[in-house]
PDB file of C-alpha atoms and ligand atoms in Angstrom:
ATOM      1  CA  MET A   3      94.863  93.367 104.764  1.00  0.00           C
ATOM      2  CA  ASP A   4      91.263  93.348 102.640  1.00  0.00           C
ATOM      3  CA  LYS A   5      90.693  94.692  99.113  1.00  0.00           C
ATOM      4  CA  VAL A   6      87.613  96.386  97.247  1.00  0.00           C
ATOM      5  CA  PHE A   7      88.725  95.645  93.696  1.00  0.00           C
ATOM      6  CA  VAL A   8      86.576  97.357  90.586  1.00  0.00           C
ATOM      7  CA  LYS A   9      87.799  95.154  87.208  1.00  0.00           C
ATOM      8  CA  GLY A  10      87.225  95.907  84.086  1.00  0.00           C
ATOM      9  CA  LEU A  11      86.118  99.456  84.721  1.00  0.00           C
ATOM     10  CA  ARG A  12      85.583 100.974  80.525  1.00  0.00           C
ATOM     11  CA  THR A  13      85.903 104.903  80.101  1.00  0.00           C
ATOM     12  CA  ASP A  14      85.937 106.446  76.690  1.00  0.00           C
ATOM     13  CA  ALA A  15      88.855 108.860  76.680  1.00  0.00           C
ATOM     14  CA  TYR A  16      91.495 111.414  74.166  1.00  0.00           C
ATOM     15  CA  ILE A  17      94.204 109.005  75.312  1.00  0.00           C
ATOM     16  CA  GLY A  18      97.403 109.216  73.024  1.00  0.00           C
ATOM     17  CA  VAL A  19      99.819 111.054  71.103  1.00  0.00           C
ATOM     18  CA  TYR A  20      99.470 110.735  67.940  1.00  0.00           C
ATOM     19  CA  GLU A  21      97.108 113.031  65.621  1.00  0.00           C
ATOM     20  CA  TRP A  22      94.304 110.669  65.217  1.00  0.00           C
ATOM     21  CA  GLU A  23      94.453 110.052  68.777  1.00  0.00           C
ATOM     22  CA  HIS A  24      93.411 113.509  69.577  1.00  0.00           C
ATOM     23  CA  GLU A  25      90.279 112.989  67.564  1.00  0.00           C
ATOM     24  CA  GLN A  26      88.670 110.637  68.262  1.00  0.00           C
ATOM     25  CA  PRO A  27      87.847 109.148  71.839  1.00  0.00           C
ATOM     26  CA  GLN A  28      88.709 105.316  72.400  1.00  0.00           C
ATOM     27  CA  PRO A  29      88.557 102.527  75.527  1.00  0.00           C
ATOM     28  CA  LEU A  30      90.759 102.460  78.184  1.00  0.00           C
ATOM     29  CA  LEU A  31      89.600  99.659  80.994  1.00  0.00           C
ATOM     30  CA  PHE A  32      91.118 100.251  84.041  1.00  0.00           C
ATOM     31  CA  ASP A  33      91.350  97.617  87.571  1.00  0.00           C
ATOM     32  CA  LEU A  34      91.858  98.912  90.389  1.00  0.00           C
ATOM     33  CA  THR A  35      92.240  96.928  93.541  1.00  0.00           C
ATOM     34  CA  MET A  36      91.826  98.802  97.151  1.00  0.00           C
ATOM     35  CA  ALA A  37      93.291  98.073 100.130  1.00  0.00           C
ATOM     36  CA  TRP A  38      90.023  98.184 102.484  1.00  0.00           C
ATOM     37  CA  ASP A  39      89.557  97.195 105.826  1.00  0.00           C
ATOM     38  CA  GLN A  40      86.303  95.287 106.113  1.00  0.00           C
ATOM     39  CA  THR A  41      85.282  94.325 109.747  1.00  0.00           C
ATOM     40  CA  ALA A  42      83.436  98.030 110.826  1.00  0.00           C
ATOM     41  CA  ALA A  43      81.338  97.940 107.352  1.00  0.00           C
ATOM     42  CA  ALA A  44      80.865  93.510 107.639  1.00  0.00           C
ATOM     43  CA  ALA A  45      79.755  94.398 111.676  1.00  0.00           C
ATOM     44  CA  SER A  46      77.343  97.373 111.067  1.00  0.00           C
ATOM     45  CA  ASP A  47      76.022  95.980 107.434  1.00  0.00           C
ATOM     46  CA  ASP A  48      76.050  99.600 106.358  1.00  0.00           C
ATOM     47  CA  LEU A  49      77.796 101.599 103.597  1.00  0.00           C
ATOM     48  CA  GLN A  50      79.023 104.016 105.637  1.00  0.00           C
ATOM     49  CA  HIS A  51      81.568 102.535 106.477  1.00  0.00           C
ATOM     50  CA  ALA A  52      81.998 100.531 103.200  1.00  0.00           C
ATOM     51  CA  LEU A  53      84.350 101.924 100.384  1.00  0.00           C
ATOM     52  CA  ASP A  54      82.103 102.299  98.424  1.00  0.00           C
ATOM     53  CA  TYR A  55      82.652 100.596  94.682  1.00  0.00           C
ATOM     54  CA  ASP A  56      79.441 102.468  92.741  1.00  0.00           C
ATOM     55  CA  ALA A  57      81.214 105.956  93.406  1.00  0.00           C
ATOM     56  CA  LEU A  58      84.376 105.350  93.300  1.00  0.00           C
ATOM     57  CA  SER A  59      83.514 104.121  89.793  1.00  0.00           C
ATOM     58  CA  LYS A  60      81.632 106.722  88.835  1.00  0.00           C
ATOM     59  CA  ALA A  61      84.624 109.725  89.862  1.00  0.00           C
ATOM     60  CA  VAL A  62      86.667 107.797  88.081  1.00  0.00           C
ATOM     61  CA  ILE A  63      85.030 108.117  85.121  1.00  0.00           C
ATOM     62  CA  LYS A  64      84.268 111.571  85.528  1.00  0.00           C
ATOM     63  CA  LEU A  65      88.297 112.463  86.250  1.00  0.00           C
ATOM     64  CA  VAL A  66      89.794 110.524  82.595  1.00  0.00           C
ATOM     65  CA  GLU A  67      87.219 111.995  80.319  1.00  0.00           C
ATOM     66  CA  ALA A  68      87.650 115.088  82.077  1.00  0.00           C
ATOM     67  CA  ARG A  69      90.762 116.302  79.247  1.00  0.00           C
ATOM     68  CA  PRO A  70      93.173 115.156  76.940  1.00  0.00           C
ATOM     69  CA  ARG A  71      96.180 112.960  78.352  1.00  0.00           C
ATOM     70  CA  GLN A  72      98.993 111.697  75.974  1.00  0.00           C
ATOM     71  CA  LEU A  73     100.052 108.858  78.163  1.00  0.00           C
ATOM     72  CA  ILE A  74      98.397 105.821  80.045  1.00  0.00           C
ATOM     73  CA  GLU A  75     100.756 106.444  82.267  1.00  0.00           C
ATOM     74  CA  THR A  76      99.302 109.919  83.122  1.00  0.00           C
ATOM     75  CA  VAL A  77      96.183 108.852  83.926  1.00  0.00           C
ATOM     76  CA  ALA A  78      97.058 106.103  85.634  1.00  0.00           C
ATOM     77  CA  GLU A  79      99.203 108.762  88.266  1.00  0.00           C
ATOM     78  CA  GLU A  80      95.920 110.908  89.238  1.00  0.00           C
ATOM     79  CA  VAL A  81      93.755 108.058  88.948  1.00  0.00           C
ATOM     80  CA  ALA A  82      95.869 106.692  92.092  1.00  0.00           C
ATOM     81  CA  GLU A  83      96.037 109.768  93.584  1.00  0.00           C
ATOM     82  CA  LEU A  84      92.100 110.146  93.135  1.00  0.00           C
ATOM     83  CA  ILE A  85      91.145 107.156  95.185  1.00  0.00           C
ATOM     84  CA  LEU A  86      93.960 107.728  97.726  1.00  0.00           C
ATOM     85  CA  THR A  87      93.002 111.738  98.908  1.00  0.00           C
ATOM     86  CA  ASP A  88      89.628 111.806  98.229  1.00  0.00           C
ATOM     87  CA  PHE A  89      88.006 107.408  99.116  1.00  0.00           C
ATOM     88  CA  LYS A  90      90.854 107.495 102.149  1.00  0.00           C
ATOM     89  CA  VAL A  91      92.437 104.116 100.600  1.00  0.00           C
ATOM     90  CA  SER A  92      95.526 103.890 102.133  1.00  0.00           C
ATOM     91  CA  ARG A  93      96.843 101.250  99.219  1.00  0.00           C
ATOM     92  CA  VAL A  94      96.056 101.525  95.250  1.00  0.00           C
ATOM     93  CA  THR A  95      97.340  99.437  92.319  1.00  0.00           C
ATOM     94  CA  VAL A  96      95.749 100.449  88.945  1.00  0.00           C
ATOM     95  CA  CYS A  97      96.072  98.326  86.197  1.00  0.00           C
ATOM     96  CA  VAL A  98      95.216 100.319  82.893  1.00  0.00           C
ATOM     97  CA  SER A  99      94.472  98.793  79.456  1.00  0.00           C
ATOM     98  CA  LYS A 100      94.716 100.207  75.888  1.00  0.00           C
ATOM     99  CA  PRO A 101      92.866  97.537  73.779  1.00  0.00           C
ATOM    100  CA  LYS A 102      93.015 100.122  70.621  1.00  0.00           C
ATOM    101  CA  ALA A 103      96.470 100.755  71.095  1.00  0.00           C
ATOM    102  CA  VAL A 104      97.998  97.531  69.293  1.00  0.00           C
ATOM    103  CA  PRO A 105      96.118  95.905  66.916  1.00  0.00           C
ATOM    104  CA  ALA A 106      98.626  92.450  66.773  1.00  0.00           C
ATOM    105  CA  ALA A 107      98.308  92.584  70.436  1.00  0.00           C
ATOM    106  CA  ASP A 108      95.192  92.112  72.715  1.00  0.00           C
ATOM    107  CA  THR A 109      96.146  95.206  75.004  1.00  0.00           C
ATOM    108  CA  VAL A 110      98.614  97.134  75.549  1.00  0.00           C
ATOM    109  CA  GLY A 111      98.950  98.908  79.466  1.00  0.00           C
ATOM    110  CA  VAL A 112     100.622 100.029  82.287  1.00  0.00           C
ATOM    111  CA  GLU A 113      99.916  98.799  86.711  1.00  0.00           C
ATOM    112  CA  ILE A 114     101.320 101.054  89.425  1.00  0.00           C
ATOM    113  CA  THR A 115     100.948 100.754  92.794  1.00  0.00           C
ATOM    114  CA  ARG A 116     100.382 103.658  95.135  1.00  0.00           C
ATOM    115  CA  GLY A 117     100.373 104.119  99.114  1.00  0.00           C
ATOM    116  CA  LYS A 118     100.147 107.211 101.267  1.00  0.00           C
ATOM    117  CA  ASN A 119     102.988 107.507 103.678  1.00  0.00           C
TER     118      ASN A 119
HETATM  119  N1  LIG B  13     104.347 103.170  77.918  1.00  0.00           N
HETATM  120  C1  LIG B  13     103.775 103.775  76.846  1.00  0.00           C
HETATM  121  N2  LIG B  13     103.555 103.762  75.140  1.00  0.00           N
HETATM  122  C2  LIG B  13     103.084 104.127  74.743  1.00  0.00           C
HETATM  123  C3  LIG B  13     102.286 105.113  74.720  1.00  0.00           C
HETATM  124  C4  LIG B  13     102.058 105.061  76.450  1.00  0.00           C
HETATM  125  O1  LIG B  13     100.604 106.169  76.623  1.00  0.00           O
HETATM  126  N3  LIG B  13     102.550 104.377  77.105  1.00  0.00           N
HETATM  127  N4  LIG B  13     101.470 105.650  74.390  1.00  0.00           N
HETATM  128  C5  LIG B  13     101.418 105.456  72.499  1.00  0.00           C
HETATM  129  C6  LIG B  13     100.739 106.429  71.184  1.00  0.00           C
HETATM  130  O2  LIG B  13      99.589 107.003  72.246  1.00  0.00           O
HETATM  131  C7  LIG B  13      99.612 104.446  70.804  1.00  0.00           C
HETATM  132  O3  LIG B  13      99.276 104.254  71.762  1.00  0.00           O
HETATM  133  C8  LIG B  13      99.425 104.491  70.069  1.00  0.00           C
HETATM  134  O4  LIG B  13      98.789 103.147  69.154  1.00  0.00           O
HETATM  135  C9  LIG B  13     102.561 104.628  71.898  1.00  0.00           C
HETATM  136  N5  LIG B  13     103.360 103.665  73.089  1.00  0.00           N
END
């Protein structure tokens, strides 16, 4: 299956279980990989038949910045659900990185893959 991807999509979010994390936003980075058949987009050269990574990126940022959450697992599931539902994608992998979470590590995060039944 063909894929459309977005790497290193940055948002600033109220995210975390600790008190200080509720008081200031911190960066979350998303790597998103969507299954998408490119045939119609390539044949027509028309964005209407493509998975619009610009619109998708904006929708993800809007969702993530809309409200505070405790766990990055929750964010990952909500982002996957948005992409599957609003962008008619059949399968998506969402990787969420939280670079400020563990000072001794470059970054930490979770990765999930979800599909429509
Ligand atoms: N699996 C997870 N572990 C932890 C999370 C999380 O969202 N998922 N969050 C925290 C804290 O908020 C941490 O990021 C602050 O440094 C701890 N573990």
